[in-house]
Amino acid sequence: MVAQKSITVAGAGILGLWQAFTLANAGHRVRLVEAAASPFERSSSRWAAAMIAPECESEASPPIVRDMGRAGLEIWRAVYPGLAANGTLVVAAVRDRSELTRFQRVTEGSRLIHAGQLGELEPMLADRFDAALYFPGEAHMNAVDAMSWLLAEVQRLGVEVVFGEPWNGVVPGDAVIDCRGIDARHDLAELRGVRGERIVIEARDVSVSRPVRLLHPRQPIYIVPQGNGRYVLGATVIEREDDGPMTLKSALDLLGSAYAVHPAFAEASIIDMGAGVRPAFPDHVPRIVASDDGRVVRVNGAYRHGFLLAPVLAKEVADMVAHKEQQRQFVHVATA
Amino acid sequence: MNVRDQALHEADGLSLYGERLASRILLGTAGYPSPAILADAVRASSADIVTVSLRRETAGGRVGERFIELIRGLGVKVLPNTAGCRTARDAITTAMMARELFATDWVKLEVIANDDTLQPDVFGLVEAAETLVREGFKVFPYTTEDLSVAERLQRVGCEVIMPWGSPIGTGRGLVNVAALRTLRAYFPNATLVIDAGIGAPSHASFAMELGYDAVLLNTAVAKAADPARMAAAFAAAVKAGRAAHLAGLMPERDMAVPSTPVVGTPFFDLE
């Protein structure tokens, strides 16, 4: 039995929610504080497409992110009833066929399928692409639904959740787990923000049931179904620490790519456009940084992989709090 | 590296606008999996210059200062580019902004005619080059292999001319070798850099064999499964191609010529 501790989690984005959930489940007394006055208002997590795609993401991520992501996927499967686990499709225009070959070469776990098989999975795409890569093991969800579910769960577990209270830097109780994302940039020297834009559309004439990634030499995009005819189109990657409104160029790129996947997207309604800032370290691998004799633990730098990695990061920190060092598998803990 | 190689290497630096550089590779910084991998690739390539695209990063005057710090932290000279600019005016504005950000008067000038082929707009290019040279910039224009355009660029003050091998990101290598040979022969004293289209180390080596002064590449390294290793492969290829050029390649012949004379060779039918 673990000794009960009194722990504050700062930040109620996907990392903070998972952290509070995991610590509360382990029997600790948890307080979750969030600077924004209402849930998810300032969190970059709400902009996420929430693909749990460790294989596809490994195309441009180091192996540790893939391994953590695989473990993350297992935890999501075991815990979250809203997970849609029907795989990912990766497609490319005929002239960009070489992108498909390259993608398959640098990832694992996919099958090259042809139009007929594609038609069985996604009937609407059969006459659009003559080939696709199918990653059957991957999953996705609606980001805000998942965050709302986690919030309800932590409240049910007795976590005291306080909105409109930024963490003031002091440590009440035994420890503070700092999950503030880019707001922690002044406490983490190498952390930077990477702008990402996305669009939510509602397309009644389109029926796609799993994430579709369109490879393109310049602008790869994804379309992720959110239920109720809604889809997230994302996402740009711009080296700018700026969450201001979407630019015309980015909108053209994202909307144009959706149209390229299927012309039926042309009549979709645009529900929401916007940008978030992803917190990242130079190697795009998240870090757990302990300071103050372990009384302050900062978890940050999940980059594009907040939903993918949050369950694993939360578990690593919980094991650390319980001094079960030997159970930590992945993250090298730095001491500030 | 043996003593002769060393001597050759030292005597054979590259000069760009009066600056002496050891490496003949200019490396682009776009599209790497992470800044950490980019840094590894830059080291492995031994490049002394990296190009940085700023069009999107500087939109609205806001730029990620930590990203800029990362680029500065690479410890090499930064050549800002105007990638994504569609008009001369756009390219000039971006160049001005880059000059302030990186405190350099070097600029890789791109004016793009259309997004599909990324073909240079050579008219806008000459126009922007003329203005920028007047404003004190040292301009590295990304152009086609067209000789008359290269001549215009030289006339407005570009000491370095950068013809494409093939369109940006295609990795097709040097598709119009005859024109590239002509360009080299026509401008024996200009600094000519193959920019864009290099997909494999053999392409870079070939460019150096043709007598080009340097190569500029990005995608071939950034999108390799192991970017740092590919960067090292390019470094070796460029060195080999340059040495071959200096050593003097044998001319091609129509007929086979045995390396050992046949007539008078005793026992030549022993096998």
Coordinates of C-alpha atoms in Angstrom, one line a residue:
Chain A
M1 CA 0.0 0.0 0.0
V2 CA 1.3 3.4 -1.0
A3 CA 1.6 6.1 1.6
Q4 CA -1.0 8.8 0.9
K5 CA 0.5 12.1 -0.1
S6 CA -1.0 15.5 -0.6
I7 CA -0.2 16.6 -4.1
T8 CA -1.1 19.6 -6.3
V9 CA -1.3 19.3 -10.0
A10 CA -0.8 22.6 -11.8
G11 CA -2.5 22.8 -15.2
A12 CA -5.7 21.0 -16.4
G13 CA -4.7 20.2 -20.0
I14 CA -4.4 16.6 -21.1
L15 CA -1.2 16.1 -19.1
G16 CA -2.6 17.6 -15.9
L17 CA -5.9 15.7 -16.1
W18 CA -4.1 12.4 -16.6
Q19 CA -1.8 13.2 -13.8
A20 CA -4.6 14.0 -11.4
F21 CA -6.5 10.9 -12.5
T22 CA -3.5 8.6 -12.0
L23 CA -2.5 10.0 -8.7
A24 CA -6.0 9.9 -7.3
N25 CA -6.4 6.3 -8.5
A26 CA -3.2 5.5 -6.6
G27 CA -4.8 6.8 -3.4
H28 CA -3.2 10.3 -3.1
R29 CA -5.0 13.4 -2.0
V30 CA -5.0 15.6 -5.1
R31 CA -5.7 19.2 -5.8
L32 CA -5.9 20.2 -9.5
V33 CA -5.4 23.9 -10.2
E34 CA -5.9 25.6 -13.5
A35 CA -5.2 29.2 -14.5
A36 CA -8.1 29.5 -16.9
A37 CA -11.5 30.4 -15.5
S38 CA -13.3 27.6 -17.3
P39 CA -12.3 24.1 -18.5
F40 CA -9.9 23.8 -21.4
E41 CA -10.2 27.5 -22.3
R42 CA -6.4 28.1 -22.5
S43 CA -5.2 24.6 -23.0
S44 CA -3.4 23.7 -26.2
S45 CA -4.8 20.2 -25.7
R46 CA -8.2 21.3 -26.9
W47 CA -6.8 21.9 -30.3
A48 CA -5.5 18.4 -30.6
A49 CA -6.8 15.9 -33.1
A50 CA -6.2 13.3 -30.4
M51 CA -4.9 10.5 -32.6
I52 CA -3.4 7.7 -30.7
A53 CA -1.1 6.8 -33.5
P54 CA 2.3 5.6 -32.2
E55 CA 3.2 3.9 -35.5
C56 CA 2.4 6.8 -37.8
E57 CA 3.9 9.3 -35.5
S58 CA 7.2 7.3 -35.4
E59 CA 7.7 8.6 -39.0
A60 CA 9.2 11.8 -37.6
S61 CA 9.7 10.9 -33.9
P62 CA 12.5 9.1 -32.1
P63 CA 11.9 5.4 -31.1
I64 CA 11.3 6.3 -27.5
V65 CA 8.2 8.3 -28.4
R66 CA 6.9 5.3 -30.4
D67 CA 7.5 3.0 -27.5
M68 CA 5.9 5.3 -25.0
G69 CA 3.0 5.8 -27.4
R70 CA 2.4 2.1 -27.7
A71 CA 2.2 1.9 -23.9
G72 CA 0.0 4.9 -23.9
L73 CA -2.4 3.3 -26.4
E74 CA -2.7 0.3 -24.1
I75 CA -3.6 2.4 -21.2
W76 CA -6.2 4.4 -23.2
R77 CA -7.7 1.1 -24.4
A78 CA -8.0 -0.2 -20.8
V79 CA -9.4 3.0 -19.3
Y80 CA -11.4 5.2 -21.8
P81 CA -14.7 4.0 -23.1
G82 CA -14.8 6.7 -25.8
L83 CA -11.8 5.4 -27.7
A84 CA -12.4 4.6 -31.4
A85 CA -9.8 1.9 -32.2
N86 CA -10.3 1.2 -35.9
G87 CA -6.9 2.1 -37.2
T88 CA -5.4 4.8 -39.4
L89 CA -5.3 5.1 -43.2
V90 CA -2.4 6.8 -45.0
V91 CA -3.0 7.9 -48.6
A92 CA -1.2 9.9 -51.2
A93 CA -2.0 11.3 -54.7
V94 CA -0.8 9.2 -57.5
R95 CA 2.0 11.6 -58.3
D96 CA 3.2 11.5 -54.7
R97 CA 3.2 7.7 -54.5
S98 CA 6.8 7.8 -53.5
E99 CA 5.8 9.4 -50.3
L100 CA 3.8 6.3 -49.4
T101 CA 6.8 4.1 -50.1
R102 CA 8.9 6.3 -47.9
F103 CA 6.4 6.4 -45.1
Q104 CA 6.0 2.6 -45.0
R105 CA 9.8 2.2 -45.0
V106 CA 10.3 4.3 -41.9
T107 CA 7.4 3.0 -39.9
E108 CA 6.2 -0.4 -38.6
G109 CA 2.8 -2.1 -38.4
S110 CA 1.2 -1.1 -41.7
R111 CA -0.2 -3.1 -44.6
L112 CA -0.2 -1.8 -48.2
I113 CA -3.8 -2.2 -49.4
H114 CA -5.3 -1.6 -52.8
A115 CA -8.5 0.1 -53.9
G116 CA -10.7 -2.9 -53.3
Q117 CA -9.6 -3.4 -49.7
L118 CA -9.7 0.4 -49.1
G119 CA -13.3 0.3 -50.3
E120 CA -14.2 -2.2 -47.6
L121 CA -12.7 0.0 -44.9
E122 CA -13.8 3.4 -46.3
P123 CA -16.2 3.1 -49.2
M124 CA -16.0 6.8 -50.0
L125 CA -12.2 6.6 -50.6
A126 CA -12.1 3.6 -52.9
D127 CA -12.4 5.6 -56.1
R128 CA -10.1 8.3 -54.8
F129 CA -6.9 6.4 -54.1
D130 CA -5.6 3.2 -55.7
A131 CA -3.5 2.4 -52.7
A132 CA -3.2 3.1 -49.0
L133 CA -1.3 2.1 -46.0
Y134 CA -3.4 0.7 -43.2
F135 CA -2.3 0.8 -39.6
P136 CA -5.0 -1.4 -38.0
G137 CA -3.7 -1.0 -34.4
E138 CA -4.2 2.7 -34.0
A139 CA -7.0 4.7 -32.4
H140 CA -8.5 8.2 -32.1
M141 CA -11.0 10.1 -30.0
N142 CA -12.6 13.5 -29.7
A143 CA -10.2 15.6 -27.6
V144 CA -12.7 17.7 -25.7
D145 CA -14.9 14.7 -25.0
A146 CA -12.0 12.8 -23.6
M147 CA -10.9 15.8 -21.5
S148 CA -14.4 16.3 -20.2
W149 CA -14.6 12.6 -19.3
L150 CA -11.3 12.8 -17.4
L151 CA -12.4 15.9 -15.6
A152 CA -15.6 14.1 -14.5
E153 CA -13.6 11.1 -13.4
V154 CA -11.1 13.1 -11.3
Q155 CA -14.0 14.9 -9.6
R156 CA -15.7 11.5 -9.0
L157 CA -12.4 10.3 -7.4
G158 CA -12.5 13.2 -5.0
V159 CA -9.9 15.5 -6.6
E160 CA -10.5 19.1 -5.7
V161 CA -10.5 20.9 -9.0
V162 CA -10.1 24.7 -9.0
F163 CA -10.4 26.9 -12.1
G164 CA -9.2 30.4 -12.3
E165 CA -6.2 29.7 -10.0
P166 CA -2.8 30.0 -11.5
W167 CA -0.1 28.1 -9.6
N168 CA 1.8 30.6 -7.5
G169 CA 5.1 28.7 -7.3
V170 CA 4.9 27.6 -3.7
V171 CA 4.5 23.9 -2.7
P172 CA 1.6 23.2 -0.4
G173 CA 1.6 19.6 0.9
D174 CA 4.1 17.1 -0.3
A175 CA 4.6 17.9 -4.0
V176 CA 3.5 19.9 -7.0
I177 CA 3.4 18.3 -10.4
D178 CA 3.8 21.1 -12.9
C179 CA 1.8 20.3 -16.1
R180 CA 1.4 23.9 -17.3
G181 CA 2.6 23.3 -20.9
I182 CA 4.0 26.4 -22.6
D183 CA 3.2 28.5 -19.5
A184 CA 6.2 26.9 -17.8
R185 CA 8.6 28.2 -20.4
H186 CA 10.4 30.5 -17.9
D187 CA 11.1 27.5 -15.7
L188 CA 12.4 25.2 -18.4
A189 CA 15.2 26.7 -20.3
E190 CA 14.9 24.7 -23.6
L191 CA 11.2 24.6 -23.9
R192 CA 9.8 26.4 -26.9
G193 CA 6.4 26.8 -28.5
V194 CA 5.5 25.4 -31.9
R195 CA 2.4 26.8 -33.5
G196 CA -0.2 24.4 -34.8
E197 CA -3.4 25.3 -36.6
R198 CA -6.4 23.2 -37.2
I199 CA -9.9 23.5 -38.6
V200 CA -13.1 21.7 -37.5
I201 CA -15.6 21.1 -40.3
E202 CA -19.0 19.5 -40.4
A203 CA -19.6 17.4 -43.5
R204 CA -22.9 15.7 -43.8
D205 CA -22.2 14.2 -47.3
V206 CA -18.9 12.6 -46.2
S207 CA -18.6 9.4 -44.3
V208 CA -15.1 8.5 -43.1
S209 CA -14.8 6.5 -39.9
R210 CA -11.1 6.5 -39.1
P211 CA -8.2 9.0 -39.3
V212 CA -6.9 9.6 -42.9
R213 CA -3.4 11.0 -43.4
L214 CA -2.7 12.6 -46.8
L215 CA 1.0 12.6 -47.5
H216 CA 2.3 15.4 -49.6
P217 CA 5.9 16.5 -50.0
R218 CA 5.2 19.9 -48.6
Q219 CA 2.1 19.8 -46.5
P220 CA 1.0 16.4 -45.0
I221 CA -2.4 16.7 -43.4
Y222 CA -4.8 14.5 -41.5
I223 CA -8.6 14.3 -41.3
V224 CA -9.9 12.9 -38.0
P225 CA -13.5 12.0 -37.5
Q226 CA -15.0 13.4 -34.4
G227 CA -18.5 11.9 -34.5
N228 CA -21.7 13.7 -35.6
G229 CA -20.3 14.4 -39.1
R230 CA -17.5 16.5 -37.7
Y231 CA -13.9 16.3 -38.7
V232 CA -10.7 17.9 -37.5
L233 CA -8.3 19.0 -40.3
G234 CA -4.8 19.5 -39.1
A235 CA -2.3 20.5 -38.6
T236 CA 0.4 23.0 -39.5
V237 CA 3.8 23.1 -37.8
I238 CA 5.2 26.6 -37.6
E239 CA 8.2 27.7 -35.5
R240 CA 6.4 30.6 -33.9
E241 CA 5.2 31.0 -30.3
D242 CA 1.9 32.4 -31.3
D243 CA -1.6 31.2 -30.8
G244 CA -3.3 34.0 -32.8
P245 CA -5.9 33.4 -35.4
M246 CA -5.3 31.1 -38.3
T247 CA -3.6 32.5 -41.4
L248 CA -5.2 32.5 -44.9
K249 CA -2.3 30.4 -46.2
S250 CA -2.8 27.7 -43.6
A251 CA -6.5 27.6 -44.1
L252 CA -6.0 27.2 -47.9
D253 CA -3.5 24.4 -47.3
L254 CA -5.7 22.5 -44.9
L255 CA -9.0 23.0 -46.7
G256 CA -7.4 22.3 -50.1
S257 CA -6.0 19.1 -48.8
A258 CA -9.4 18.0 -47.5
Y259 CA -10.9 18.7 -50.9
A260 CA -8.1 16.7 -52.5
V261 CA -9.0 13.7 -50.3
H262 CA -12.6 13.9 -51.4
P263 CA -14.4 16.6 -53.3
A264 CA -17.5 16.0 -51.2
F265 CA -15.7 18.0 -48.5
A266 CA -16.4 21.1 -50.6
E267 CA -19.9 21.5 -49.1
A268 CA -18.8 21.1 -45.5
S269 CA -19.5 23.8 -43.0
I270 CA -16.5 25.4 -41.3
I271 CA -17.3 25.2 -37.6
D272 CA -14.1 26.4 -36.0
M273 CA -10.6 27.5 -37.0
G274 CA -7.7 28.3 -34.6
A275 CA -4.2 27.8 -33.4
G276 CA -2.5 26.4 -30.3
V277 CA 1.1 26.4 -29.2
R278 CA 2.6 23.0 -28.5
P279 CA 5.4 22.9 -25.9
A280 CA 8.5 21.1 -27.2
F281 CA 12.1 20.4 -26.3
P282 CA 14.8 20.4 -29.0
D283 CA 14.6 16.6 -29.4
H284 CA 10.8 16.5 -29.4
V285 CA 10.9 14.1 -26.5
P286 CA 9.0 15.0 -23.3
R287 CA 10.9 15.4 -20.0
I288 CA 10.2 14.9 -16.4
V289 CA 12.3 17.4 -14.4
A290 CA 12.5 17.2 -10.6
S291 CA 13.7 20.0 -8.4
D292 CA 13.5 21.1 -4.8
D293 CA 14.3 17.6 -3.5
G294 CA 11.5 16.1 -5.6
R295 CA 8.9 18.5 -4.3
V296 CA 8.4 20.1 -7.7
V297 CA 8.2 17.8 -10.7
R298 CA 7.7 19.4 -14.1
V299 CA 6.3 17.3 -16.9
N300 CA 6.5 19.0 -20.2
G301 CA 7.4 19.0 -23.9
A302 CA 4.9 16.5 -25.2
Y303 CA 4.9 18.4 -28.5
R304 CA 2.3 16.9 -30.9
H305 CA 1.9 13.9 -28.6
G306 CA 0.0 15.1 -25.5
F307 CA -2.9 12.6 -25.8
L308 CA -0.6 9.8 -27.0
L309 CA 1.9 10.1 -24.1
A310 CA -0.1 11.6 -21.2
P311 CA -1.1 8.2 -19.6
V312 CA 2.5 7.0 -19.6
L313 CA 4.0 10.3 -18.3
A314 CA 1.4 10.3 -15.6
K315 CA 2.3 6.8 -14.6
E316 CA 6.0 7.5 -14.6
V317 CA 5.5 10.5 -12.3
A318 CA 3.1 8.5 -10.0
D319 CA 5.7 5.8 -9.7
M320 CA 8.3 8.4 -8.9
V321 CA 6.1 9.9 -6.2
A322 CA 5.7 6.5 -4.7
H323 CA 9.5 5.8 -5.0
K324 CA 8.8 2.9 -7.3
E325 CA 11.8 3.9 -9.4
Q326 CA 12.4 0.4 -10.8
Q327 CA 9.0 0.5 -12.5
R328 CA 9.7 3.5 -14.5
Q329 CA 10.4 2.4 -18.1
F330 CA 10.9 5.4 -20.3
V331 CA 11.6 8.8 -19.2
H332 CA 15.0 9.9 -18.0
V333 CA 14.3 12.2 -15.0
A334 CA 16.5 15.3 -15.0
T335 CA 17.2 17.2 -11.8
A336 CA 17.0 20.9 -12.2
Chain B
M1 CA 43.2 12.4 -44.7
N2 CA 46.8 12.1 -45.9
V3 CA 49.3 15.0 -46.3
R4 CA 48.5 15.6 -49.9
D5 CA 44.7 15.6 -49.2
Q6 CA 45.3 18.0 -46.4
A7 CA 47.2 20.4 -48.6
L8 CA 44.6 20.1 -51.4
H9 CA 41.8 20.7 -48.9
E10 CA 43.4 23.8 -47.4
A11 CA 44.3 25.3 -50.8
D12 CA 40.8 24.5 -52.0
G13 CA 38.4 26.4 -49.8
L14 CA 35.2 27.9 -51.1
S15 CA 34.9 31.7 -51.3
L16 CA 31.5 33.3 -51.1
Y17 CA 31.4 37.0 -51.2
G18 CA 35.0 37.1 -50.0
E19 CA 34.3 34.7 -47.1
R20 CA 36.6 31.6 -47.0
L21 CA 34.8 28.4 -46.1
A22 CA 36.1 24.9 -45.8
S23 CA 32.9 23.0 -46.7
R24 CA 31.2 23.0 -50.1
I25 CA 27.9 22.0 -48.7
L26 CA 25.1 24.4 -47.8
L27 CA 22.4 22.7 -45.8
G28 CA 18.8 23.6 -45.5
T29 CA 17.1 23.4 -42.1
A30 CA 13.5 22.6 -43.0
G31 CA 11.6 19.4 -42.5
Y32 CA 13.8 17.6 -39.9
P33 CA 12.1 15.4 -37.3
S34 CA 13.4 17.7 -34.5
P35 CA 15.9 20.5 -33.9
A36 CA 18.1 18.0 -32.1
I37 CA 18.3 15.8 -35.3
L38 CA 18.9 18.9 -37.4
A39 CA 21.9 19.8 -35.2
D40 CA 23.3 16.3 -35.6
A41 CA 22.9 16.5 -39.4
V42 CA 24.6 19.9 -39.6
R43 CA 27.6 18.5 -37.6
A44 CA 27.8 15.4 -39.7
S45 CA 27.6 17.3 -43.0
S46 CA 30.4 19.6 -41.9
A47 CA 28.5 22.4 -43.5
D48 CA 29.6 25.9 -42.6
I49 CA 26.4 27.5 -43.8
V50 CA 22.7 26.7 -43.1
T51 CA 19.8 28.2 -44.9
V52 CA 16.7 29.2 -42.8
S53 CA 13.3 29.8 -44.2
L54 CA 11.5 32.8 -42.6
R55 CA 8.5 33.6 -44.6
R56 CA 6.0 31.8 -42.4
E57 CA 7.9 32.2 -39.2
T58 CA 8.0 36.0 -39.4
A59 CA 4.5 36.6 -40.5
G60 CA 3.1 39.5 -38.6
G61 CA 6.5 40.2 -37.2
R62 CA 6.3 37.5 -34.6
V63 CA 8.9 34.8 -34.5
G64 CA 9.7 32.0 -32.1
E65 CA 12.8 33.5 -30.3
R66 CA 13.7 30.1 -28.9
F67 CA 13.7 28.7 -32.5
I68 CA 16.0 31.5 -33.5
E69 CA 18.3 30.7 -30.5
L70 CA 18.4 27.1 -31.7
I71 CA 19.5 28.1 -35.2
R72 CA 22.1 30.5 -33.8
G73 CA 23.2 27.7 -31.5
L74 CA 24.2 25.5 -34.4
G75 CA 27.4 27.6 -34.6
V76 CA 27.4 28.0 -38.3
K77 CA 26.8 30.9 -40.6
V78 CA 23.1 31.5 -41.3
L79 CA 21.9 32.2 -44.8
P80 CA 18.3 33.3 -44.5
N81 CA 16.1 32.5 -47.5
T82 CA 12.9 33.9 -48.9
A83 CA 11.2 30.6 -49.6
G84 CA 7.5 30.8 -50.3
C85 CA 7.7 34.4 -51.6
R86 CA 5.7 34.9 -54.8
T87 CA 6.6 38.4 -55.7
A88 CA 9.8 40.5 -55.8
R89 CA 8.2 42.9 -53.2
D90 CA 7.4 40.0 -50.9
A91 CA 10.9 38.6 -51.2
I92 CA 12.5 42.0 -50.5
T93 CA 10.4 42.5 -47.3
T94 CA 11.3 39.0 -46.1
A95 CA 15.0 39.7 -46.8
M96 CA 14.9 42.9 -44.8
M97 CA 13.3 41.2 -41.8
A98 CA 15.8 38.3 -42.0
R99 CA 18.7 40.8 -42.0
E100 CA 17.5 42.2 -38.8
L101 CA 16.8 38.9 -37.1
F102 CA 20.1 37.3 -38.0
A103 CA 22.3 40.4 -38.3
T104 CA 23.5 39.2 -41.8
D105 CA 23.5 40.9 -45.2
W106 CA 23.5 37.5 -46.9
V107 CA 20.2 36.3 -48.4
K108 CA 19.2 33.3 -50.5
L109 CA 16.7 34.9 -52.8
E110 CA 13.8 32.8 -54.0
V111 CA 10.9 34.2 -55.9
I112 CA 8.6 31.4 -56.8
A113 CA 6.4 31.4 -59.9
N114 CA 3.9 28.7 -58.9
D115 CA 3.4 26.5 -55.9
D116 CA 3.0 23.3 -57.9
T117 CA 6.5 23.2 -59.5
L118 CA 8.2 25.7 -57.3
Q119 CA 9.7 27.0 -60.5
P120 CA 11.7 30.2 -60.0
D121 CA 10.0 33.4 -61.3
V122 CA 13.1 34.6 -63.0
F123 CA 11.7 38.0 -63.9
G124 CA 10.8 38.7 -60.2
L125 CA 14.1 37.3 -59.2
V126 CA 16.2 39.7 -61.3
E127 CA 14.0 42.6 -60.1
A128 CA 14.4 41.6 -56.4
A129 CA 18.1 40.9 -56.8
E130 CA 18.7 44.4 -58.2
T131 CA 16.9 46.1 -55.3
L132 CA 18.6 44.0 -52.7
V133 CA 22.1 44.5 -54.0
R134 CA 21.4 48.2 -54.0
E135 CA 20.3 47.9 -50.4
G136 CA 23.6 46.3 -49.5
F137 CA 22.7 42.7 -49.5
K138 CA 24.9 39.9 -50.7
V139 CA 22.4 37.9 -52.8
F140 CA 22.4 34.2 -53.5
P141 CA 19.7 33.8 -56.2
Y142 CA 17.9 30.5 -56.7
T143 CA 17.4 30.3 -60.5
T144 CA 17.0 28.0 -63.4
E145 CA 19.9 26.8 -65.6
D146 CA 19.0 29.6 -68.1
L147 CA 22.2 31.3 -69.2
S148 CA 20.6 34.7 -70.1
V149 CA 19.0 34.9 -66.6
A150 CA 22.3 34.1 -65.0
E151 CA 23.9 36.9 -67.0
R152 CA 21.2 39.3 -65.8
L153 CA 21.8 38.3 -62.2
Q154 CA 25.5 38.8 -62.6
R155 CA 24.9 42.2 -64.2
V156 CA 22.8 43.4 -61.2
G157 CA 25.6 42.4 -58.8
C158 CA 25.1 38.7 -57.8
E159 CA 28.6 37.1 -57.3
V160 CA 27.0 33.8 -56.6
I161 CA 24.5 32.1 -59.0
M162 CA 22.5 29.1 -57.8
P163 CA 20.9 27.1 -60.7
W164 CA 18.6 24.3 -59.8
G165 CA 19.5 20.7 -60.6
S166 CA 15.8 19.8 -60.7
P167 CA 12.7 21.3 -58.9
I168 CA 12.8 21.7 -55.1
G169 CA 12.2 18.5 -53.2
T170 CA 12.1 16.2 -56.2
G171 CA 15.4 14.5 -55.7
R172 CA 15.8 13.9 -59.4
G173 CA 19.4 15.1 -59.5
L174 CA 20.8 17.2 -62.5
V175 CA 18.2 16.8 -65.2
N176 CA 19.7 19.2 -67.8
V177 CA 23.3 18.4 -67.6
A178 CA 24.2 19.9 -71.0
A179 CA 22.9 23.3 -69.9
L180 CA 24.6 23.1 -66.6
R181 CA 27.9 22.3 -68.4
T182 CA 27.3 25.3 -70.7
L183 CA 26.7 27.5 -67.7
R184 CA 29.9 26.4 -66.0
A185 CA 31.9 26.9 -69.2
Y186 CA 30.3 30.3 -69.8
F187 CA 31.0 31.7 -66.4
P188 CA 34.4 30.1 -65.5
N189 CA 35.0 32.7 -62.7
A190 CA 31.6 33.0 -61.2
T191 CA 30.7 31.0 -58.1
L192 CA 28.1 28.5 -59.1
V193 CA 26.1 26.5 -56.6
I194 CA 23.6 23.7 -57.5
D195 CA 20.6 24.5 -55.4
A196 CA 17.6 22.1 -55.2
G197 CA 16.8 18.7 -56.7
I198 CA 19.8 16.8 -55.2
G199 CA 18.4 13.5 -54.0
A200 CA 21.5 11.3 -53.6
P201 CA 25.1 11.7 -52.8
S202 CA 26.0 10.6 -56.3
H203 CA 24.0 13.7 -57.6
A204 CA 26.1 16.0 -55.4
S205 CA 29.3 14.2 -56.5
F206 CA 28.4 14.7 -60.1
A207 CA 27.7 18.4 -59.6
M208 CA 31.2 18.8 -58.1
E209 CA 32.7 16.7 -61.0
L210 CA 31.1 19.2 -63.4
G211 CA 33.1 21.9 -61.7
Y212 CA 30.3 23.5 -59.6
D213 CA 31.6 25.2 -56.6
A214 CA 29.2 23.9 -54.0
V215 CA 25.8 22.2 -53.5
L216 CA 22.8 23.3 -51.5
L217 CA 20.5 20.6 -50.3
N218 CA 17.8 19.9 -47.7
T219 CA 15.1 17.3 -48.3
A220 CA 17.6 14.5 -49.2
V221 CA 19.0 14.8 -45.7
A222 CA 16.0 15.9 -43.7
K223 CA 13.8 13.1 -45.0
A224 CA 16.4 10.3 -44.8
A225 CA 15.6 7.6 -42.3
D226 CA 18.8 8.6 -40.6
P227 CA 19.5 12.3 -41.4
A228 CA 22.9 12.5 -39.7
R229 CA 24.2 9.5 -41.5
M230 CA 23.0 10.8 -44.8
A231 CA 24.6 14.2 -44.1
A232 CA 27.9 12.4 -43.6
A233 CA 27.4 10.5 -46.9
F234 CA 26.9 13.8 -48.7
A235 CA 30.0 15.3 -47.1
A236 CA 32.1 12.4 -48.4
A237 CA 30.5 12.6 -51.9
V238 CA 31.1 16.3 -52.2
K239 CA 34.7 15.8 -51.2
A240 CA 35.1 13.0 -53.7
G241 CA 33.5 14.9 -56.6
R242 CA 35.6 18.0 -55.9
A243 CA 38.8 16.0 -55.7
A244 CA 37.9 14.3 -59.0
H245 CA 37.3 17.7 -60.7
L246 CA 40.6 19.0 -59.5
A247 CA 42.4 15.8 -60.5
G248 CA 41.0 16.0 -64.0
L249 CA 38.6 13.4 -65.2
M250 CA 39.5 11.3 -68.1
P251 CA 37.6 12.0 -71.3
E252 CA 35.0 9.5 -72.5
R253 CA 36.0 7.5 -75.5
D254 CA 33.9 5.7 -78.1
M255 CA 36.2 2.6 -78.2
A256 CA 37.7 0.4 -75.6
V257 CA 41.3 1.1 -74.8
P258 CA 43.2 -1.6 -72.9
S259 CA 45.0 -0.2 -69.9
T260 CA 47.9 -2.5 -70.8
P261 CA 49.2 -2.7 -74.4
V262 CA 48.2 -6.0 -75.9
V263 CA 50.7 -6.2 -78.7
G264 CA 53.9 -7.8 -77.6
T265 CA 52.5 -9.0 -74.3
P266 CA 53.9 -12.5 -73.7
F267 CA 51.4 -15.2 -72.7
F268 CA 48.4 -13.0 -73.2
D269 CA 46.2 -16.0 -73.9
L270 CA 47.2 -17.9 -70.8
E271 CA 43.7 -17.8 -69.4

